């Protein structure tokens, strides 16, 4: 119930391509879904986040698509760049609770130059 | 831009020893968290702290763990008697009253228990 499943585990994309990372959750009480980017040796940094009252949110080259009925959400990175090479984590939290994050297992993205 | 800081960046300790990991959350943030990430695995919630008390803790956060906000700026995680399986990266995070759903993470402390 508390799990967030993330796929793929790793992803290789050509420069300029689209990177797509998917997450699924079970607990319908989750109502805040952030994506974090983590570079080696660094802490996770917030990339973009969405609430279930919208189906899509776009910030620059990053877009979250949200499917409430399927309990799935995905991150799309358009025009992927080598500098995007990092590990991406999706997360979910309940804003009615303590706001703790349940993280997905992470996706290691490598963008080839 | 304000950021969460953590010290030390690396800590090596012997099994059974006590360690204290320190965090300075972003000023005026009121919600504080500790997470850990075992090498190659996902980030896991340990504990949340608000209004000078624990608001939630995970199954991982047993009696060997404690948290404290000793002076209004630092937020510490103490592991009383470290085990080999405590080896991990420990992240502190904080969030403001307004926009509390967004957590800001520190760079982490890599703990190695020998």
mmCIF file with all atom_site columns, C-alpha atoms in Angstrom:
data_model
loop_
_atom_site.group_PDB
_atom_site.id
_atom_site.type_symbol
_atom_site.label_atom_id
_atom_site.label_alt_id
_atom_site.label_comp_id
_atom_site.label_asym_id
_atom_site.label_entity_id
_atom_site.label_seq_id
_atom_site.pdbx_PDB_ins_code
_atom_site.Cartn_x
_atom_site.Cartn_y
_atom_site.Cartn_z
_atom_site.occupancy
_atom_site.B_iso_or_equiv
_atom_site.pdbx_formal_charge
_atom_site.auth_seq_id
_atom_site.auth_comp_id
_atom_site.auth_asym_id
_atom_site.auth_atom_id
_atom_site.pdbx_PDB_model_num
ATOM 1   C CA . UNK A 1 1   ? 0.000  0.000  0.000   1.00 0.00 ? 1   UNK A CA 1
ATOM 2   C CA . UNK A 1 2   ? 2.876  2.340  0.797   1.00 0.00 ? 2   UNK A CA 1
ATOM 3   C CA . UNK A 1 3   ? 5.024  1.337  -2.147  1.00 0.00 ? 3   UNK A CA 1
ATOM 4   C CA . UNK A 1 4   ? 5.859  3.394  -5.177  1.00 0.00 ? 4   UNK A CA 1
ATOM 5   C CA . UNK A 1 5   ? 7.053  1.327  -8.113  1.00 0.00 ? 5   UNK A CA 1
ATOM 6   C CA . UNK A 1 6   ? 9.392  2.960  -10.592 1.00 0.00 ? 6   UNK A CA 1
ATOM 7   C CA . UNK A 1 7   ? 10.615 1.831  -13.990 1.00 0.00 ? 7   UNK A CA 1
ATOM 8   C CA . UNK A 1 8   ? 12.891 1.445  -15.797 1.00 0.00 ? 8   UNK A CA 1
ATOM 9   C CA . UNK A 1 9   ? 15.810 0.876  -13.453 1.00 0.00 ? 9   UNK A CA 1
ATOM 10  C CA . UNK A 1 10  ? 18.158 2.373  -16.014 1.00 0.00 ? 10  UNK A CA 1
ATOM 11  C CA . UNK A 1 11  ? 17.743 4.264  -19.255 1.00 0.00 ? 11  UNK A CA 1
ATOM 12  C CA . UNK A 1 12  ? 20.079 5.273  -22.043 1.00 0.00 ? 12  UNK A CA 1
ATOM 13  C CA . UNK A 1 13  ? 18.938 8.028  -24.383 1.00 0.00 ? 13  UNK A CA 1
ATOM 14  C CA . UNK A 1 14  ? 20.599 9.833  -27.238 1.00 0.00 ? 14  UNK A CA 1
ATOM 15  C CA . UNK A 1 15  ? 21.150 13.565 -26.922 1.00 0.00 ? 15  UNK A CA 1
ATOM 16  C CA . UNK A 1 16  ? 18.028 15.360 -28.082 1.00 0.00 ? 16  UNK A CA 1
ATOM 17  C CA . UNK A 1 17  ? 15.793 12.383 -27.404 1.00 0.00 ? 17  UNK A CA 1
ATOM 18  C CA . UNK A 1 18  ? 12.915 12.017 -24.977 1.00 0.00 ? 18  UNK A CA 1
ATOM 19  C CA . UNK A 1 19  ? 13.497 10.283 -21.641 1.00 0.00 ? 19  UNK A CA 1
ATOM 20  C CA . UNK A 1 20  ? 10.431 8.726  -20.038 1.00 0.00 ? 20  UNK A CA 1
ATOM 21  C CA . UNK A 1 21  ? 10.337 7.376  -16.498 1.00 0.00 ? 21  UNK A CA 1
ATOM 22  C CA . UNK A 1 22  ? 7.236  5.809  -15.026 1.00 0.00 ? 22  UNK A CA 1
ATOM 23  C CA . UNK A 1 23  ? 5.906  5.413  -11.504 1.00 0.00 ? 23  UNK A CA 1
ATOM 24  C CA . UNK A 1 24  ? 2.885  3.674  -10.048 1.00 0.00 ? 24  UNK A CA 1
ATOM 25  C CA . UNK A 1 25  ? 1.347  3.792  -6.609  1.00 0.00 ? 25  UNK A CA 1
ATOM 26  C CA . UNK A 1 26  ? -1.389 1.971  -4.745  1.00 0.00 ? 26  UNK A CA 1
ATOM 27  C CA . UNK A 1 27  ? -2.432 4.228  -1.891  1.00 0.00 ? 27  UNK A CA 1
ATOM 28  C CA . UNK A 1 28  ? -5.114 6.610  -3.135  1.00 0.00 ? 28  UNK A CA 1
ATOM 29  C CA . UNK A 1 29  ? -4.480 8.845  -0.125  1.00 0.00 ? 29  UNK A CA 1
ATOM 30  C CA . UNK A 1 30  ? -1.260 10.062 -1.756  1.00 0.00 ? 30  UNK A CA 1
ATOM 31  C CA . UNK A 1 31  ? -1.871 13.567 -3.048  1.00 0.00 ? 31  UNK A CA 1
ATOM 32  C CA . UNK A 1 32  ? 1.527  15.048 -3.798  1.00 0.00 ? 32  UNK A CA 1
ATOM 33  C CA . UNK A 1 33  ? 3.971  13.581 -6.297  1.00 0.00 ? 33  UNK A CA 1
ATOM 34  C CA . UNK A 1 34  ? 7.424  15.149 -6.645  1.00 0.00 ? 34  UNK A CA 1
ATOM 35  C CA . UNK A 1 35  ? 10.298 14.109 -8.848  1.00 0.00 ? 35  UNK A CA 1
ATOM 36  C CA . UNK A 1 36  ? 13.829 14.471 -7.572  1.00 0.00 ? 36  UNK A CA 1
ATOM 37  C CA . UNK A 1 37  ? 17.118 14.506 -9.472  1.00 0.00 ? 37  UNK A CA 1
ATOM 38  C CA . UNK A 1 38  ? 20.233 13.197 -7.794  1.00 0.00 ? 38  UNK A CA 1
ATOM 39  C CA . UNK A 1 39  ? 23.793 13.532 -9.030  1.00 0.00 ? 39  UNK A CA 1
ATOM 40  C CA . UNK A 1 40  ? 26.491 11.230 -7.615  1.00 0.00 ? 40  UNK A CA 1
ATOM 41  C CA . UNK A 1 41  ? 27.523 12.274 -4.122  1.00 0.00 ? 41  UNK A CA 1
ATOM 42  C CA . UNK A 1 42  ? 24.778 14.874 -3.852  1.00 0.00 ? 42  UNK A CA 1
ATOM 43  C CA . UNK A 1 43  ? 21.407 15.025 -2.161  1.00 0.00 ? 43  UNK A CA 1
ATOM 44  C CA . UNK A 1 44  ? 18.161 14.735 -4.101  1.00 0.00 ? 44  UNK A CA 1
ATOM 45  C CA . UNK A 1 45  ? 17.045 18.042 -5.615  1.00 0.00 ? 45  UNK A CA 1
ATOM 46  C CA . UNK A 1 46  ? 13.429 18.821 -6.433  1.00 0.00 ? 46  UNK A CA 1
ATOM 47  C CA . UNK A 1 47  ? 12.804 18.877 -10.156 1.00 0.00 ? 47  UNK A CA 1
ATOM 48  C CA . UNK A 1 48  ? 9.057  19.191 -10.543 1.00 0.00 ? 48  UNK A CA 1
ATOM 49  C CA . UNK A 1 49  ? 5.953  18.134 -8.635  1.00 0.00 ? 49  UNK A CA 1
ATOM 50  C CA . UNK A 1 50  ? 2.267  17.577 -9.295  1.00 0.00 ? 50  UNK A CA 1
ATOM 51  C CA . UNK A 1 51  ? -0.988 17.194 -7.413  1.00 0.00 ? 51  UNK A CA 1
ATOM 52  C CA . UNK A 1 52  ? -3.724 14.813 -8.601  1.00 0.00 ? 52  UNK A CA 1
ATOM 53  C CA . UNK A 1 53  ? -6.126 17.603 -9.545  1.00 0.00 ? 53  UNK A CA 1
ATOM 54  C CA . UNK A 1 54  ? -4.192 18.193 -12.787 1.00 0.00 ? 54  UNK A CA 1
ATOM 55  C CA . UNK A 1 55  ? -3.225 15.703 -15.474 1.00 0.00 ? 55  UNK A CA 1
ATOM 56  C CA . UNK A 1 56  ? -0.058 17.399 -16.654 1.00 0.00 ? 56  UNK A CA 1
ATOM 57  C CA . UNK A 1 57  ? 2.488  19.909 -15.483 1.00 0.00 ? 57  UNK A CA 1
ATOM 58  C CA . UNK A 1 58  ? 5.303  21.321 -17.566 1.00 0.00 ? 58  UNK A CA 1
ATOM 59  C CA . UNK A 1 59  ? 8.387  23.218 -16.482 1.00 0.00 ? 59  UNK A CA 1
ATOM 60  C CA . UNK A 1 60  ? 10.850 23.859 -19.252 1.00 0.00 ? 60  UNK A CA 1
ATOM 61  C CA . UNK A 1 61  ? 11.960 20.550 -20.726 1.00 0.00 ? 61  UNK A CA 1
ATOM 62  C CA . UNK A 1 62  ? 10.411 18.558 -17.873 1.00 0.00 ? 62  UNK A CA 1
ATOM 63  C CA . UNK A 1 63  ? 6.798  17.374 -17.903 1.00 0.00 ? 63  UNK A CA 1
ATOM 64  C CA . UNK A 1 64  ? 4.860  15.245 -15.444 1.00 0.00 ? 64  UNK A CA 1
ATOM 65  C CA . UNK A 1 65  ? 1.894  13.320 -16.795 1.00 0.00 ? 65  UNK A CA 1
ATOM 66  C CA . UNK A 1 66  ? -0.551 12.107 -14.171 1.00 0.00 ? 66  UNK A CA 1
ATOM 67  C CA . UNK A 1 67  ? -3.227 9.430  -14.587 1.00 0.00 ? 67  UNK A CA 1
ATOM 68  C CA . UNK A 1 68  ? -5.310 9.363  -11.428 1.00 0.00 ? 68  UNK A CA 1
ATOM 69  C CA . UNK A 1 69  ? -7.545 6.456  -12.427 1.00 0.00 ? 69  UNK A CA 1
ATOM 70  C CA . UNK A 1 70  ? -4.552 4.264  -13.286 1.00 0.00 ? 70  UNK A CA 1
ATOM 71  C CA . UNK A 1 71  ? -2.594 5.522  -10.254 1.00 0.00 ? 71  UNK A CA 1
ATOM 72  C CA . UNK A 1 72  ? 0.385  6.225  -12.455 1.00 0.00 ? 72  UNK A CA 1
ATOM 73  C CA . UNK A 1 73  ? 2.547  9.218  -13.187 1.00 0.00 ? 73  UNK A CA 1
ATOM 74  C CA . UNK A 1 74  ? 5.517  9.743  -15.420 1.00 0.00 ? 74  UNK A CA 1
ATOM 75  C CA . UNK A 1 75  ? 8.356  12.152 -16.036 1.00 0.00 ? 75  UNK A CA 1
ATOM 76  C CA . UNK A 1 76  ? 9.182  13.183 -19.573 1.00 0.00 ? 76  UNK A CA 1
ATOM 77  C CA . UNK A 1 77  ? 12.459 14.932 -20.303 1.00 0.00 ? 77  UNK A CA 1
ATOM 78  C CA . UNK A 1 78  ? 12.324 16.521 -23.720 1.00 0.00 ? 78  UNK A CA 1
ATOM 79  C CA . UNK A 1 79  ? 15.475 17.275 -25.721 1.00 0.00 ? 79  UNK A CA 1
ATOM 80  C CA . UNK A 1 80  ? 17.546 15.265 -23.234 1.00 0.00 ? 80  UNK A CA 1
ATOM 81  C CA . UNK A 1 81  ? 21.066 16.576 -22.650 1.00 0.00 ? 81  UNK A CA 1
ATOM 82  C CA . UNK A 1 82  ? 24.223 14.910 -21.301 1.00 0.00 ? 82  UNK A CA 1
ATOM 83  C CA . UNK A 1 83  ? 23.887 17.180 -18.258 1.00 0.00 ? 83  UNK A CA 1
ATOM 84  C CA . UNK A 1 84  ? 20.599 15.432 -17.471 1.00 0.00 ? 84  UNK A CA 1
ATOM 85  C CA . UNK A 1 85  ? 22.523 12.238 -16.753 1.00 0.00 ? 85  UNK A CA 1
ATOM 86  C CA . UNK A 1 86  ? 21.619 11.504 -13.136 1.00 0.00 ? 86  UNK A CA 1
ATOM 87  C CA . UNK A 1 87  ? 19.393 9.293  -11.011 1.00 0.00 ? 87  UNK A CA 1
ATOM 88  C CA . UNK A 1 88  ? 15.744 10.278 -10.917 1.00 0.00 ? 88  UNK A CA 1
ATOM 89  C CA . UNK A 1 89  ? 13.422 9.385  -8.083  1.00 0.00 ? 89  UNK A CA 1
ATOM 90  C CA . UNK A 1 90  ? 9.684  9.706  -8.018  1.00 0.00 ? 90  UNK A CA 1
ATOM 91  C CA . UNK A 1 91  ? 8.000  10.059 -4.654  1.00 0.00 ? 91  UNK A CA 1
ATOM 92  C CA . UNK A 1 92  ? 4.561  10.277 -3.125  1.00 0.00 ? 92  UNK A CA 1
ATOM 93  C CA . UNK A 1 93  ? 3.247  11.786 0.056   1.00 0.00 ? 93  UNK A CA 1
ATOM 94  C CA . UNK A 1 94  ? 0.025  12.451 1.912   1.00 0.00 ? 94  UNK A CA 1
ATOM 95  C CA . UNK A 1 95  ? -0.419 16.111 2.728   1.00 0.00 ? 95  UNK A CA 1
ATOM 96  C CA . UNK A 1 96  ? -2.956 15.163 5.385   1.00 0.00 ? 96  UNK A CA 1
ATOM 97  C CA . UNK A 1 97  ? -0.258 13.302 7.285   1.00 0.00 ? 97  UNK A CA 1
ATOM 98  C CA . UNK A 1 98  ? 3.329  14.065 8.200   1.00 0.00 ? 98  UNK A CA 1
ATOM 99  C CA . UNK A 1 99  ? 4.319  14.732 4.589   1.00 0.00 ? 99  UNK A CA 1
ATOM 100 C CA . UNK A 1 100 ? 6.900  11.944 4.644   1.00 0.00 ? 100 UNK A CA 1
ATOM 101 C CA . UNK A 1 101 ? 7.996  10.886 1.192   1.00 0.00 ? 101 UNK A CA 1
ATOM 102 C CA . UNK A 1 102 ? 7.739  7.350  -0.105  1.00 0.00 ? 102 UNK A CA 1
ATOM 103 C CA . UNK A 1 103 ? 10.349 7.132  -2.827  1.00 0.00 ? 103 UNK A CA 1
ATOM 104 C CA . UNK A 1 104 ? 10.490 4.943  -5.883  1.00 0.00 ? 104 UNK A CA 1
ATOM 105 C CA . UNK A 1 105 ? 13.538 2.799  -6.497  1.00 0.00 ? 105 UNK A CA 1
ATOM 106 C CA . UNK A 1 106 ? 15.185 5.295  -8.826  1.00 0.00 ? 106 UNK A CA 1
ATOM 107 C CA . UNK A 1 107 ? 16.101 5.396  -12.504 1.00 0.00 ? 107 UNK A CA 1
ATOM 108 C CA . UNK A 1 108 ? 19.660 5.910  -13.608 1.00 0.00 ? 108 UNK A CA 1
ATOM 109 C CA . UNK A 1 109 ? 19.546 8.005  -16.777 1.00 0.00 ? 109 UNK A CA 1
ATOM 110 C CA . UNK A 1 110 ? 22.476 8.312  -19.128 1.00 0.00 ? 110 UNK A CA 1
ATOM 111 C CA . UNK A 1 111 ? 22.232 10.702 -22.047 1.00 0.00 ? 111 UNK A CA 1
ATOM 112 C CA . UNK A 1 112 ? 24.770 10.026 -24.752 1.00 0.00 ? 112 UNK A CA 1
ATOM 113 C CA . UNK A 1 113 ? 26.434 12.975 -26.437 1.00 0.00 ? 113 UNK A CA 1
ATOM 114 C CA . UNK B 2 1   ? 19.875 30.535 -2.201  1.00 0.00 ? 1   UNK B CA 1
ATOM 115 C CA . UNK B 2 2   ? 19.484 28.980 1.255   1.00 0.00 ? 2   UNK B CA 1
ATOM 116 C CA . UNK B 2 3   ? 20.281 25.315 1.533   1.00 0.00 ? 3   UNK B CA 1
ATOM 117 C CA . UNK B 2 4   ? 20.328 22.470 4.003   1.00 0.00 ? 4   UNK B CA 1
ATOM 118 C CA . UNK B 2 5   ? 23.821 21.650 5.220   1.00 0.00 ? 5   UNK B CA 1
ATOM 119 C CA . UNK B 2 6   ? 25.058 18.446 6.815   1.00 0.00 ? 6   UNK B CA 1
ATOM 120 C CA . UNK B 2 7   ? 28.196 17.490 8.707   1.00 0.00 ? 7   UNK B CA 1
ATOM 121 C CA . UNK B 2 8   ? 30.304 15.495 8.492   1.00 0.00 ? 8   UNK B CA 1
ATOM 122 C CA . UNK B 2 9   ? 30.228 14.566 4.821   1.00 0.00 ? 9   UNK B CA 1
ATOM 123 C CA . UNK B 2 10  ? 31.794 11.206 5.638   1.00 0.00 ? 10  UNK B CA 1
ATOM 124 C CA . UNK B 2 11  ? 31.975 9.269  8.882   1.00 0.00 ? 11  UNK B CA 1
ATOM 125 C CA . UNK B 2 12  ? 33.721 5.978  9.528   1.00 0.00 ? 12  UNK B CA 1
ATOM 126 C CA . UNK B 2 13  ? 33.013 4.261  12.814  1.00 0.00 ? 13  UNK B CA 1
ATOM 127 C CA . UNK B 2 14  ? 33.442 0.931  14.514  1.00 0.00 ? 14  UNK B CA 1
ATOM 128 C CA . UNK B 2 15  ? 30.449 -1.311 15.146  1.00 0.00 ? 15  UNK B CA 1
ATOM 129 C CA . UNK B 2 16  ? 28.921 -0.552 18.531  1.00 0.00 ? 16  UNK B CA 1
ATOM 130 C CA . UNK B 2 17  ? 30.084 3.042  18.605  1.00 0.00 ? 17  UNK B CA 1
ATOM 131 C CA . UNK B 2 18  ? 27.763 6.028  18.861  1.00 0.00 ? 18  UNK B CA 1
ATOM 132 C CA . UNK B 2 19  ? 27.555 8.508  16.014  1.00 0.00 ? 19  UNK B CA 1
ATOM 133 C CA . UNK B 2 20  ? 25.865 11.868 15.749  1.00 0.00 ? 20  UNK B CA 1
ATOM 134 C CA . UNK B 2 21  ? 24.991 13.235 12.344  1.00 0.00 ? 21  UNK B CA 1
ATOM 135 C CA . UNK B 2 22  ? 24.350 16.948 12.180  1.00 0.00 ? 22  UNK B CA 1
ATOM 136 C CA . UNK B 2 23  ? 22.100 19.008 9.976   1.00 0.00 ? 23  UNK B CA 1
ATOM 137 C CA . UNK B 2 24  ? 21.381 22.705 9.709   1.00 0.00 ? 24  UNK B CA 1
ATOM 138 C CA . UNK B 2 25  ? 17.987 23.060 8.045   1.00 0.00 ? 25  UNK B CA 1
ATOM 139 C CA . UNK B 2 26  ? 16.996 26.099 6.052   1.00 0.00 ? 26  UNK B CA 1
ATOM 140 C CA . UNK B 2 27  ? 16.284 28.996 8.348   1.00 0.00 ? 27  UNK B CA 1
ATOM 141 C CA . UNK B 2 28  ? 12.554 29.456 9.130   1.00 0.00 ? 28  UNK B CA 1
ATOM 142 C CA . UNK B 2 29  ? 11.716 25.909 8.060   1.00 0.00 ? 29  UNK B CA 1
ATOM 143 C CA . UNK B 2 30  ? 9.621  24.104 10.631  1.00 0.00 ? 30  UNK B CA 1
ATOM 144 C CA . UNK B 2 31  ? 9.411  20.500 9.409   1.00 0.00 ? 31  UNK B CA 1
ATOM 145 C CA . UNK B 2 32  ? 12.467 18.279 9.563   1.00 0.00 ? 32  UNK B CA 1
ATOM 146 C CA . UNK B 2 33  ? 13.201 14.816 8.286   1.00 0.00 ? 33  UNK B CA 1
ATOM 147 C CA . UNK B 2 34  ? 15.883 12.168 8.177   1.00 0.00 ? 34  UNK B CA 1
ATOM 148 C CA . UNK B 2 35  ? 16.097 9.671  5.342   1.00 0.00 ? 35  UNK B CA 1
ATOM 149 C CA . UNK B 2 36  ? 18.683 7.071  4.532   1.00 0.00 ? 36  UNK B CA 1
ATOM 150 C CA . UNK B 2 37  ? 19.868 5.516  1.304   1.00 0.00 ? 37  UNK B CA 1
ATOM 151 C CA . UNK B 2 38  ? 21.743 2.248  1.391   1.00 0.00 ? 38  UNK B CA 1
ATOM 152 C CA . UNK B 2 39  ? 24.164 2.069  -1.530  1.00 0.00 ? 39  UNK B CA 1
ATOM 153 C CA . UNK B 2 40  ? 22.330 1.380  -4.758  1.00 0.00 ? 40  UNK B CA 1
ATOM 154 C CA . UNK B 2 41  ? 18.905 1.356  -3.132  1.00 0.00 ? 41  UNK B CA 1
ATOM 155 C CA . UNK B 2 42  ? 16.062 3.810  -2.809  1.00 0.00 ? 42  UNK B CA 1
ATOM 156 C CA . UNK B 2 43  ? 15.813 6.630  -0.328  1.00 0.00 ? 43  UNK B CA 1
ATOM 157 C CA . UNK B 2 44  ? 13.914 5.510  2.801   1.00 0.00 ? 44  UNK B CA 1
ATOM 158 C CA . UNK B 2 45  ? 12.091 7.610  5.354   1.00 0.00 ? 45  UNK B CA 1
ATOM 159 C CA . UNK B 2 46  ? 13.389 7.399  8.916   1.00 0.00 ? 46  UNK B CA 1
ATOM 160 C CA . UNK B 2 47  ? 11.698 10.090 10.969  1.00 0.00 ? 47  UNK B CA 1
ATOM 161 C CA . UNK B 2 48  ? 9.837  13.371 10.809  1.00 0.00 ? 48  UNK B CA 1
ATOM 162 C CA . UNK B 2 49  ? 10.066 16.089 13.445  1.00 0.00 ? 49  UNK B CA 1
ATOM 163 C CA . UNK B 2 50  ? 7.877  19.094 14.085  1.00 0.00 ? 50  UNK B CA 1
ATOM 164 C CA . UNK B 2 51  ? 7.300  21.390 17.013  1.00 0.00 ? 51  UNK B CA 1
ATOM 165 C CA . UNK B 2 52  ? 10.133 19.765 18.958  1.00 0.00 ? 52  UNK B CA 1
ATOM 166 C CA . UNK B 2 53  ? 8.765  16.288 18.803  1.00 0.00 ? 53  UNK B CA 1
ATOM 167 C CA . UNK B 2 54  ? 8.741  13.270 16.536  1.00 0.00 ? 54  UNK B CA 1
ATOM 168 C CA . UNK B 2 55  ? 5.638  13.300 14.353  1.00 0.00 ? 55  UNK B CA 1
ATOM 169 C CA . UNK B 2 56  ? 6.258  9.970  12.668  1.00 0.00 ? 56  UNK B CA 1
ATOM 170 C CA . UNK B 2 57  ? 8.946  7.322  12.562  1.00 0.00 ? 57  UNK B CA 1
ATOM 171 C CA . UNK B 2 58  ? 9.491  4.283  10.401  1.00 0.00 ? 58  UNK B CA 1
ATOM 172 C CA . UNK B 2 59  ? 10.164 0.695  11.435  1.00 0.00 ? 59  UNK B CA 1
ATOM 173 C CA . UNK B 2 60  ? 13.846 1.338  10.762  1.00 0.00 ? 60  UNK B CA 1
ATOM 174 C CA . UNK B 2 61  ? 13.914 4.031  13.450  1.00 0.00 ? 61  UNK B CA 1
ATOM 175 C CA . UNK B 2 62  ? 14.238 1.745  16.452  1.00 0.00 ? 62  UNK B CA 1
ATOM 176 C CA . UNK B 2 63  ? 15.457 2.466  19.985  1.00 0.00 ? 63  UNK B CA 1
ATOM 177 C CA . UNK B 2 64  ? 19.023 2.864  18.737  1.00 0.00 ? 64  UNK B CA 1
ATOM 178 C CA . UNK B 2 65  ? 18.034 6.040  16.916  1.00 0.00 ? 65  UNK B CA 1
ATOM 179 C CA . UNK B 2 66  ? 17.141 9.410  18.349  1.00 0.00 ? 66  UNK B CA 1
ATOM 180 C CA . UNK B 2 67  ? 16.721 12.928 17.022  1.00 0.00 ? 67  UNK B CA 1
ATOM 181 C CA . UNK B 2 68  ? 17.124 16.260 18.652  1.00 0.00 ? 68  UNK B CA 1
ATOM 182 C CA . UNK B 2 69  ? 16.949 19.933 17.852  1.00 0.00 ? 69  UNK B CA 1
ATOM 183 C CA . UNK B 2 70  ? 19.273 21.147 20.581  1.00 0.00 ? 70  UNK B CA 1
ATOM 184 C CA . UNK B 2 71  ? 19.595 24.838 19.843  1.00 0.00 ? 71  UNK B CA 1
ATOM 185 C CA . UNK B 2 72  ? 16.975 26.006 17.379  1.00 0.00 ? 72  UNK B CA 1
ATOM 186 C CA . UNK B 2 73  ? 19.240 25.701 14.353  1.00 0.00 ? 73  UNK B CA 1
ATOM 187 C CA . UNK B 2 74  ? 20.803 22.234 14.390  1.00 0.00 ? 74  UNK B CA 1
ATOM 188 C CA . UNK B 2 75  ? 18.907 19.009 13.889  1.00 0.00 ? 75  UNK B CA 1
ATOM 189 C CA . UNK B 2 76  ? 20.779 15.873 14.868  1.00 0.00 ? 76  UNK B CA 1
ATOM 190 C CA . UNK B 2 77  ? 20.403 12.148 14.334  1.00 0.00 ? 77  UNK B CA 1
ATOM 191 C CA . UNK B 2 78  ? 22.081 9.933  16.899  1.00 0.00 ? 78  UNK B CA 1
ATOM 192 C CA . UNK B 2 79  ? 22.719 6.246  16.459  1.00 0.00 ? 79  UNK B CA 1
ATOM 193 C CA . UNK B 2 80  ? 23.547 4.855  19.880  1.00 0.00 ? 80  UNK B CA 1
ATOM 194 C CA . UNK B 2 81  ? 25.245 1.590  18.982  1.00 0.00 ? 81  UNK B CA 1
ATOM 195 C CA . UNK B 2 82  ? 25.979 1.314  15.300  1.00 0.00 ? 82  UNK B CA 1
ATOM 196 C CA . UNK B 2 83  ? 25.571 -1.905 13.358  1.00 0.00 ? 83  UNK B CA 1
ATOM 197 C CA . UNK B 2 84  ? 27.114 -2.910 10.062  1.00 0.00 ? 84  UNK B CA 1
ATOM 198 C CA . UNK B 2 85  ? 23.725 -2.513 8.379   1.00 0.00 ? 85  UNK B CA 1
ATOM 199 C CA . UNK B 2 86  ? 23.569 1.146  9.426   1.00 0.00 ? 86  UNK B CA 1
ATOM 200 C CA . UNK B 2 87  ? 26.118 1.880  6.709   1.00 0.00 ? 87  UNK B CA 1
ATOM 201 C CA . UNK B 2 88  ? 24.294 4.207  4.338   1.00 0.00 ? 88  UNK B CA 1
ATOM 202 C CA . UNK B 2 89  ? 23.979 7.778  3.146   1.00 0.00 ? 89  UNK B CA 1
ATOM 203 C CA . UNK B 2 90  ? 21.869 9.779  5.586   1.00 0.00 ? 90  UNK B CA 1
ATOM 204 C CA . UNK B 2 91  ? 19.951 12.762 4.255   1.00 0.00 ? 91  UNK B CA 1
ATOM 205 C CA . UNK B 2 92  ? 18.401 15.525 6.263   1.00 0.00 ? 92  UNK B CA 1
ATOM 206 C CA . UNK B 2 93  ? 15.508 17.470 4.748   1.00 0.00 ? 93  UNK B CA 1
ATOM 207 C CA . UNK B 2 94  ? 13.426 20.425 5.808   1.00 0.00 ? 94  UNK B CA 1
ATOM 208 C CA . UNK B 2 95  ? 10.311 22.181 4.620   1.00 0.00 ? 95  UNK B CA 1
ATOM 209 C CA . UNK B 2 96  ? 8.614  25.482 5.403   1.00 0.00 ? 96  UNK B CA 1
ATOM 210 C CA . UNK B 2 97  ? 5.254  26.049 7.007   1.00 0.00 ? 97  UNK B CA 1
ATOM 211 C CA . UNK B 2 98  ? 4.014  27.533 3.746   1.00 0.00 ? 98  UNK B CA 1
ATOM 212 C CA . UNK B 2 99  ? 4.636  24.901 1.085   1.00 0.00 ? 99  UNK B CA 1
ATOM 213 C CA . UNK B 2 100 ? 5.363  22.168 3.600   1.00 0.00 ? 100 UNK B CA 1
ATOM 214 C CA . UNK B 2 101 ? 4.823  19.471 0.978   1.00 0.00 ? 101 UNK B CA 1
ATOM 215 C CA . UNK B 2 102 ? 8.137  20.367 -0.664  1.00 0.00 ? 102 UNK B CA 1
ATOM 216 C CA . UNK B 2 103 ? 11.209 19.028 1.092   1.00 0.00 ? 103 UNK B CA 1
ATOM 217 C CA . UNK B 2 104 ? 14.707 20.403 0.584   1.00 0.00 ? 104 UNK B CA 1
ATOM 218 C CA . UNK B 2 105 ? 17.452 17.868 1.009   1.00 0.00 ? 105 UNK B CA 1
ATOM 219 C CA . UNK B 2 106 ? 20.964 18.278 2.286   1.00 0.00 ? 106 UNK B CA 1
ATOM 220 C CA . UNK B 2 107 ? 24.007 16.747 0.556   1.00 0.00 ? 107 UNK B CA 1
ATOM 221 C CA . UNK B 2 108 ? 24.054 13.804 2.960   1.00 0.00 ? 108 UNK B CA 1
ATOM 222 C CA . UNK B 2 109 ? 26.472 12.119 5.345   1.00 0.00 ? 109 UNK B CA 1
ATOM 223 C CA . UNK B 2 110 ? 28.011 8.885  4.189   1.00 0.00 ? 110 UNK B CA 1
ATOM 224 C CA . UNK B 2 111 ? 28.282 6.593  7.214   1.00 0.00 ? 111 UNK B CA 1
ATOM 225 C CA . UNK B 2 112 ? 30.457 3.521  7.068   1.00 0.00 ? 112 UNK B CA 1
ATOM 226 C CA . UNK B 2 113 ? 30.312 1.098  9.987   1.00 0.00 ? 113 UNK B CA 1
ATOM 227 C CA . UNK B 2 114 ? 33.216 -1.346 10.177  1.00 0.00 ? 114 UNK B CA 1
#
